[in-house]
PDB file of C-alpha atoms in Angstrom:
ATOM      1  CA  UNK A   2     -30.374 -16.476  -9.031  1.00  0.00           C
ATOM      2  CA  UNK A   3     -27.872 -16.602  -5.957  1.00  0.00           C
ATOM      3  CA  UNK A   4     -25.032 -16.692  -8.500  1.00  0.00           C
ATOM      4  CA  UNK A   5     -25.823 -13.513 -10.733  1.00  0.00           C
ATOM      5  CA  UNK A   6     -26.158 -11.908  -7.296  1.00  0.00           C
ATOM      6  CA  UNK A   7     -22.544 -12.529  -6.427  1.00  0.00           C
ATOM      7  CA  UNK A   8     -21.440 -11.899 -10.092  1.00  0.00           C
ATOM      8  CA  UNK A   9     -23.077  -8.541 -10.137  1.00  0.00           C
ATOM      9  CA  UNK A  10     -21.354  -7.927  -6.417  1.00  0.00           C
ATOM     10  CA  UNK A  11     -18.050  -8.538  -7.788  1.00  0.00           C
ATOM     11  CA  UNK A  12     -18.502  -6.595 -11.054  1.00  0.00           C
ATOM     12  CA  UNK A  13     -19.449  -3.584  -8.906  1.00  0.00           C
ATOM     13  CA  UNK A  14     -16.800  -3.884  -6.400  1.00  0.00           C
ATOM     14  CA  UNK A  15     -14.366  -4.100  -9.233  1.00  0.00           C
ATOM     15  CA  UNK A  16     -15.746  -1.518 -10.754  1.00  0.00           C
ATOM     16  CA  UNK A  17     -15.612   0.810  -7.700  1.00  0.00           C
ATOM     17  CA  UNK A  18     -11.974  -0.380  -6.867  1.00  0.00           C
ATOM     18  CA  UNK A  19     -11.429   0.444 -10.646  1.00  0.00           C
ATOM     19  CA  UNK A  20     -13.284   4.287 -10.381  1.00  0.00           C
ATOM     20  CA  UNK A  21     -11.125   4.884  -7.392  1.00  0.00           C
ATOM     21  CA  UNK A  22      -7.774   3.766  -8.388  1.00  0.00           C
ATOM     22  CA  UNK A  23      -8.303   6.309 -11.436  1.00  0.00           C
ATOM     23  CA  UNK A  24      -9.137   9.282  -8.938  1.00  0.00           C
ATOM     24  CA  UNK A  25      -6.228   8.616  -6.510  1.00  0.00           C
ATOM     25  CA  UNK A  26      -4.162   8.903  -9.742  1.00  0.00           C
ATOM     26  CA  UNK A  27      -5.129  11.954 -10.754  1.00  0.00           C
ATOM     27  CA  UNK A  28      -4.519  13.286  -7.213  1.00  0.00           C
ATOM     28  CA  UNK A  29      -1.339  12.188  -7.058  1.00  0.00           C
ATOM     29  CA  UNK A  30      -0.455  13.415 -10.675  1.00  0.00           C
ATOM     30  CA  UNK A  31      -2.071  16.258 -10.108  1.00  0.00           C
ATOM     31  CA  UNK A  32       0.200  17.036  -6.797  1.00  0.00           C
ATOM     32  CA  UNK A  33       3.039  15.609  -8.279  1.00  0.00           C
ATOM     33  CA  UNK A  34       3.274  18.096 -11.295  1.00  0.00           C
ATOM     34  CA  UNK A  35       2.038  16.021 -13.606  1.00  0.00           C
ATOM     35  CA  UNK A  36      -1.538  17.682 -13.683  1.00  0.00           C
ATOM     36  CA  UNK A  37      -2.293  21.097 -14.735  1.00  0.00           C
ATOM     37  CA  UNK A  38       0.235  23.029 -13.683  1.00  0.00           C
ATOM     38  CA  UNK A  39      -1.982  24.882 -10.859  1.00  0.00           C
ATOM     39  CA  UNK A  40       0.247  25.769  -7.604  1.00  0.00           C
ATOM     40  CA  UNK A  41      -2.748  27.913  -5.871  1.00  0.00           C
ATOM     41  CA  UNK A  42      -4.542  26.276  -3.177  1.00  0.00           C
ATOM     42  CA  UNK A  43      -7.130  27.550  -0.302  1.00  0.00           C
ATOM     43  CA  UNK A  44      -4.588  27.179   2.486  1.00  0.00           C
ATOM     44  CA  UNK A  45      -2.400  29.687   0.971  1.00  0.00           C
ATOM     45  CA  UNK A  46       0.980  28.258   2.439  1.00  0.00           C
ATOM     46  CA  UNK A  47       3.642  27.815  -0.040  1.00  0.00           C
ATOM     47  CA  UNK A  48       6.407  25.370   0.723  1.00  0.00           C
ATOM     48  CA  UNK A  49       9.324  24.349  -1.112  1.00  0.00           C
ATOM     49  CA  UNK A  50       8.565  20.777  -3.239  1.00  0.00           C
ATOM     50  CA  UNK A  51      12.072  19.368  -3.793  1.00  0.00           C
ATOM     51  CA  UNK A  52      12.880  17.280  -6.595  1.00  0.00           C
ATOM     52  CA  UNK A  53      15.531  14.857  -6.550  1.00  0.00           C
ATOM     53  CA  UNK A  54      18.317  15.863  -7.102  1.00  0.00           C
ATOM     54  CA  UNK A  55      17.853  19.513  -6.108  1.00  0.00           C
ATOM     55  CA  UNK A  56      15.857  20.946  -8.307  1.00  0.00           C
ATOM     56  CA  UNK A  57      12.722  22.489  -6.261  1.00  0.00           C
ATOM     57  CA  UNK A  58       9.681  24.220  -7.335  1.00  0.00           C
ATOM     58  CA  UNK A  59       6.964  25.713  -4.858  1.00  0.00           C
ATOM     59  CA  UNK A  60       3.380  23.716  -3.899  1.00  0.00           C
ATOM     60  CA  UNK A  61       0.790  24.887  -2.494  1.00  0.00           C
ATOM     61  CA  UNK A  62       0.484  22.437   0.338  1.00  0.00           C
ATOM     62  CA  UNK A  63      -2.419  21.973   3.197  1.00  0.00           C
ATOM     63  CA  UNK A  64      -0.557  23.020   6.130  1.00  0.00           C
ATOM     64  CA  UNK A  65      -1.693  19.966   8.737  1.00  0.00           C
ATOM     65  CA  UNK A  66       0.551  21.765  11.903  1.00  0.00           C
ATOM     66  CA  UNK A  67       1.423  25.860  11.068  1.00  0.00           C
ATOM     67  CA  UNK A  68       4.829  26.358  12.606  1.00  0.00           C
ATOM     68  CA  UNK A  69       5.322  29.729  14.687  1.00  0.00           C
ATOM     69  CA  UNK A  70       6.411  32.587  12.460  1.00  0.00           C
ATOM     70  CA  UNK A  71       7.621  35.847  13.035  1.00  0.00           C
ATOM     71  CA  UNK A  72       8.733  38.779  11.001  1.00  0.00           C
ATOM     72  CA  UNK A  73      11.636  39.830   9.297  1.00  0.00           C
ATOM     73  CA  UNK A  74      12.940  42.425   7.113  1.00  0.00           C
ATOM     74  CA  UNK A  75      10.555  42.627   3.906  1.00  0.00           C
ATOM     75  CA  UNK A  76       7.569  41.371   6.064  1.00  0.00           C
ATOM     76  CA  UNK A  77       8.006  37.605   5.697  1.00  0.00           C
ATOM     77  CA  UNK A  78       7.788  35.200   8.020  1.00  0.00           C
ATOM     78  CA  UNK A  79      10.182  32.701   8.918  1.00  0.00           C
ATOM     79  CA  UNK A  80      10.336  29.455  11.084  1.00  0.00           C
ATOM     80  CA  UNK A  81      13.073  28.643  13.423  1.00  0.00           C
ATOM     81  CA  UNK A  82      14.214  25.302  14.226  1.00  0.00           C
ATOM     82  CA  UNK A  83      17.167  22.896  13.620  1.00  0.00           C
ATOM     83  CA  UNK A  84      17.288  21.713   9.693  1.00  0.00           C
ATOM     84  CA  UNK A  85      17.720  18.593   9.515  1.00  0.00           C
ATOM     85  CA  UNK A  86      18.640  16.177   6.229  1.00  0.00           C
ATOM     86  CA  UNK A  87      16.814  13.270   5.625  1.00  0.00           C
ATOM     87  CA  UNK A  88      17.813  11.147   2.942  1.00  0.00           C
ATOM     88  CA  UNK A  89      16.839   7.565   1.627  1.00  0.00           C
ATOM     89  CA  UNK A  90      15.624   4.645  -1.208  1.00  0.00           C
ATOM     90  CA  UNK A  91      12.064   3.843  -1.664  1.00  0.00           C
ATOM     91  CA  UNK A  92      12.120   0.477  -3.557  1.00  0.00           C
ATOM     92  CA  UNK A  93       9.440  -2.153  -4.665  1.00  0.00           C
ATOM     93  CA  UNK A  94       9.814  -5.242  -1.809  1.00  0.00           C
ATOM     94  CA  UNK A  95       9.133  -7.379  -4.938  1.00  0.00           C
ATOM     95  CA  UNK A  96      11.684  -6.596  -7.571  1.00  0.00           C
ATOM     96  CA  UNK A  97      13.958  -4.294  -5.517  1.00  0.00           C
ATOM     97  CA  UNK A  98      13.693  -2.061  -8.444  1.00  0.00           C
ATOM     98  CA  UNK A  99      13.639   2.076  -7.239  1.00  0.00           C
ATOM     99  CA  UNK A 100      10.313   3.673  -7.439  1.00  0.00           C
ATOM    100  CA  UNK A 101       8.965   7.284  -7.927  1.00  0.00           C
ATOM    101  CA  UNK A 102       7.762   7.573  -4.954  1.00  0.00           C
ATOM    102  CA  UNK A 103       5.952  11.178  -2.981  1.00  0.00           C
ATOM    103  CA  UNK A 104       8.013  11.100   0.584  1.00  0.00           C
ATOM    104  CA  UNK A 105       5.859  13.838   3.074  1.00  0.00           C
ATOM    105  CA  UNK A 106       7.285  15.097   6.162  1.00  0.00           C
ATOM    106  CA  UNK A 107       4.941  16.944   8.829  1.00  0.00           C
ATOM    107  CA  UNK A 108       6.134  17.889  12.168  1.00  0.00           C
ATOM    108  CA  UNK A 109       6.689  21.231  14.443  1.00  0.00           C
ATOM    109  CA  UNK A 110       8.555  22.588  10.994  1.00  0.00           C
ATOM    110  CA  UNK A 111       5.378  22.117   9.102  1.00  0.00           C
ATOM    111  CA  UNK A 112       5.103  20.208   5.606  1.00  0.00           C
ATOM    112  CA  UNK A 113       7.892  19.695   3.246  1.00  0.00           C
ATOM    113  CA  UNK A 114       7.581  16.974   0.633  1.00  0.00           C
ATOM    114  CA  UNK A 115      10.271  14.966  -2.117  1.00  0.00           C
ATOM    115  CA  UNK A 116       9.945  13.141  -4.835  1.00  0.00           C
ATOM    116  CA  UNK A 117      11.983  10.485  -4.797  1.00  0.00           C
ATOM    117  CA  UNK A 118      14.220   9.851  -8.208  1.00  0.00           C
ATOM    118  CA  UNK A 119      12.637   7.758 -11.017  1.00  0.00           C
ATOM    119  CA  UNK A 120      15.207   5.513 -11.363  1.00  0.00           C
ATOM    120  CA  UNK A 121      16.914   5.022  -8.440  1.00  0.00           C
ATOM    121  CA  UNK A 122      14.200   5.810  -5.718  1.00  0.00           C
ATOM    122  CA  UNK A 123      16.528   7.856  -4.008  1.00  0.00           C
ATOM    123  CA  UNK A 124      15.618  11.016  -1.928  1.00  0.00           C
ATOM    124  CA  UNK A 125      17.117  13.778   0.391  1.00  0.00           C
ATOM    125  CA  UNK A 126      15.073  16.492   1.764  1.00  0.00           C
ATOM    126  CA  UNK A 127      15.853  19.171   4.193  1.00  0.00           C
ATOM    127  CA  UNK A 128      13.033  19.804   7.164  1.00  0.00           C
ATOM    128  CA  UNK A 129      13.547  22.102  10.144  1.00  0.00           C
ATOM    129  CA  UNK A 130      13.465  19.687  13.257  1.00  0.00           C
ATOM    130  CA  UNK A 131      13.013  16.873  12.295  1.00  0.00           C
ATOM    131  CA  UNK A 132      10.786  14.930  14.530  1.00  0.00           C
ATOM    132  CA  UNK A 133       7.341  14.306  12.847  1.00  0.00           C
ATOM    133  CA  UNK A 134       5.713  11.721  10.665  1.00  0.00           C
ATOM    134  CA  UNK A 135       7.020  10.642   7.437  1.00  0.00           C
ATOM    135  CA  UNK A 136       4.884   9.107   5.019  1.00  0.00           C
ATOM    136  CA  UNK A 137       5.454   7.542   1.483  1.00  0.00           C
ATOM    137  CA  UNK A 138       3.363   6.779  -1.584  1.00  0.00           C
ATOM    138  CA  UNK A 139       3.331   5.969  -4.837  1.00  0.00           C
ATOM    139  CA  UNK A 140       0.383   4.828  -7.349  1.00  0.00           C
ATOM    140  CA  UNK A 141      -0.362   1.123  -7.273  1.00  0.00           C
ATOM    141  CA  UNK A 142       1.337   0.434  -4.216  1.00  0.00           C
ATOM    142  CA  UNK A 143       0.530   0.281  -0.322  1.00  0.00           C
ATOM    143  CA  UNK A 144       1.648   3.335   1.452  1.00  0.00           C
ATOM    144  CA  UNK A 145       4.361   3.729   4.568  1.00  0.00           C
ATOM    145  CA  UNK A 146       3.872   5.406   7.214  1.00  0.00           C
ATOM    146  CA  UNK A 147       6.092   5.787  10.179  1.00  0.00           C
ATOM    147  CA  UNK A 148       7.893   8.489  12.883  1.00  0.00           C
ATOM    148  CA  UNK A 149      10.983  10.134  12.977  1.00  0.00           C
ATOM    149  CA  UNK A 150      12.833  11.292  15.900  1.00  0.00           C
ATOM    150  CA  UNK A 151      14.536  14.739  15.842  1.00  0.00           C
ATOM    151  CA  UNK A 152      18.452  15.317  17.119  1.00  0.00           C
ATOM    152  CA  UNK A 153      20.655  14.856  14.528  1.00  0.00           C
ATOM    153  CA  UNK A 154      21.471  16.759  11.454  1.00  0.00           C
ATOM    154  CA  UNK A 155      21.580  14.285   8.977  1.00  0.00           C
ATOM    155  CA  UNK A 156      18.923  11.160   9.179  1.00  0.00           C
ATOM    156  CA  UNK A 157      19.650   7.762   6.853  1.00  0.00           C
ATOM    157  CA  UNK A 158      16.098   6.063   6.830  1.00  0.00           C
ATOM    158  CA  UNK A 159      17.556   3.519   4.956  1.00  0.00           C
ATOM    159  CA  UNK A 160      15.650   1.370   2.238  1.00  0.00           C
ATOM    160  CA  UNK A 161      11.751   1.860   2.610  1.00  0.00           C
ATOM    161  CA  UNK A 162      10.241  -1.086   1.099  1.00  0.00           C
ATOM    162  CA  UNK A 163       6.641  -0.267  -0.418  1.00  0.00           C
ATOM    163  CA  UNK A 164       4.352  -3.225  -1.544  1.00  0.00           C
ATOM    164  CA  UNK A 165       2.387  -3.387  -4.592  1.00  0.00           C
ATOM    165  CA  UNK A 166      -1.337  -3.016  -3.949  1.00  0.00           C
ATOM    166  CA  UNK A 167      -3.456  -6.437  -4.940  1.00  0.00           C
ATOM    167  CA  UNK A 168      -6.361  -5.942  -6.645  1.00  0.00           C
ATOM    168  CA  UNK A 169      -8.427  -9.541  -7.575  1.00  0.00           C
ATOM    169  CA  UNK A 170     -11.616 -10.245  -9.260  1.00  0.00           C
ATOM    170  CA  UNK A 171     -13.062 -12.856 -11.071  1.00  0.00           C
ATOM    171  CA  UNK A 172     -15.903 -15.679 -11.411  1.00  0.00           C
ATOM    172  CA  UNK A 173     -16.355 -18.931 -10.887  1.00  0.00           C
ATOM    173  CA  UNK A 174     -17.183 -20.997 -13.359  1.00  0.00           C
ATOM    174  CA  UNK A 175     -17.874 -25.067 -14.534  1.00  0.00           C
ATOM    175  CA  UNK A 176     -16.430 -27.002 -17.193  1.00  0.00           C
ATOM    176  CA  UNK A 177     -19.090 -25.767 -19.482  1.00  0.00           C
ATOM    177  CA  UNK A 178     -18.317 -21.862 -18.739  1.00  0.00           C
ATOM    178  CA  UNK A 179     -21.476 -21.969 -16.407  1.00  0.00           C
ATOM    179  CA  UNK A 180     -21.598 -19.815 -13.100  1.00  0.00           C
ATOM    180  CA  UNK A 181     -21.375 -21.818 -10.044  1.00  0.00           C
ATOM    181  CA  UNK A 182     -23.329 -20.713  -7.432  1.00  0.00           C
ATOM    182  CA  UNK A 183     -22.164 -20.488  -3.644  1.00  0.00           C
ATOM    183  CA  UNK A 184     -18.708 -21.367  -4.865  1.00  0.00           C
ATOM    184  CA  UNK A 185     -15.771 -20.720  -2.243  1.00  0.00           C
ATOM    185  CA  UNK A 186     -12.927 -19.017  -4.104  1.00  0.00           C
TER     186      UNK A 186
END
């Protein structure tokens, strides 16, 4: 009885892990531009979405800090700061192979977000002061997430190593294909 207890444990767990791995990728394809092809969101604060190399389209992104605006001619606003260039590889720490990767930027600026290039996992993307958090993610691997530090106009982070995620399930079993209960795996 104990071992159909841990069987059924593990088939759920995998079977959550599963279910949520397939909603995390539609959110990311969905924000990546793979989705539907809907740019409106409730926050109302369009940003430029760069894609490597230069092409940009506009996201509606969920502003996390609003940087100070003020008007200009025409009515819109616009932020002041230093613009900085950040630039960059996001690989696999396995292979070494580039990835497609989603690098976000928040700080005083606000959000601006790159996708990194899908076959050489490089990136540049231009932020007004640079200081903030930087955080990078693809599907099926482990995120990065780290700080910047403003000053300079152009910032190398250098390679940014992401590791694939590890997902393991299984049973044990005897030589006769028999559950064995209490096993330590």
């Amino acid at each position: 009885m104990k071992s159909s207890h841990i069987l059924l444990s593990i088939l759920a767990g995998s079977l959550l892990f599963a279910a949520l791995g397939i909603w995390m990728r539609a959110q990311a394809t969905d924000f990546l531009g793979y989705g539907d092809g809907d740019t409106t969101g409730e926050a109302g604060l369009e940003q430029d979405v760069e894609r490597s190399p230069g092409q940009a389209e506009t996201r509606t992104l969920e502003p996390i800090a609003a940087p100070e605006a003020r008007g200009r001619a025409g009515g819109e606003p616009s932020v002041s700061g230093t613009v900085v260039e950040l630039r960059g590889r996001v690989v696999d720490s396995i292979t070494g192979d580039g990835l497609t990767a989603l690098i976000e930027v928040t700080g005083p600026g606000g959000r601006r977000a790159v996708l990194a290039d899908r076959g050489t996992g490089d990136f540049e993307l231009t932020v007004v002061d640079a200081g903030g958090r930087v955080t990078v993610s693809a599907p099926g691997y482990a995120a990065f997430d780290g700080e910047v530090a403003g000053g300079e106009a152009r910032i190398d982070l250098g390679t940014i190593l992401l590791a694939p995620e590890e997902h393991r399930s299984g049973r044990a079993v005897d030589d006769a294909g028999r559950p064995v209960a209490g096993a330590d795996v």
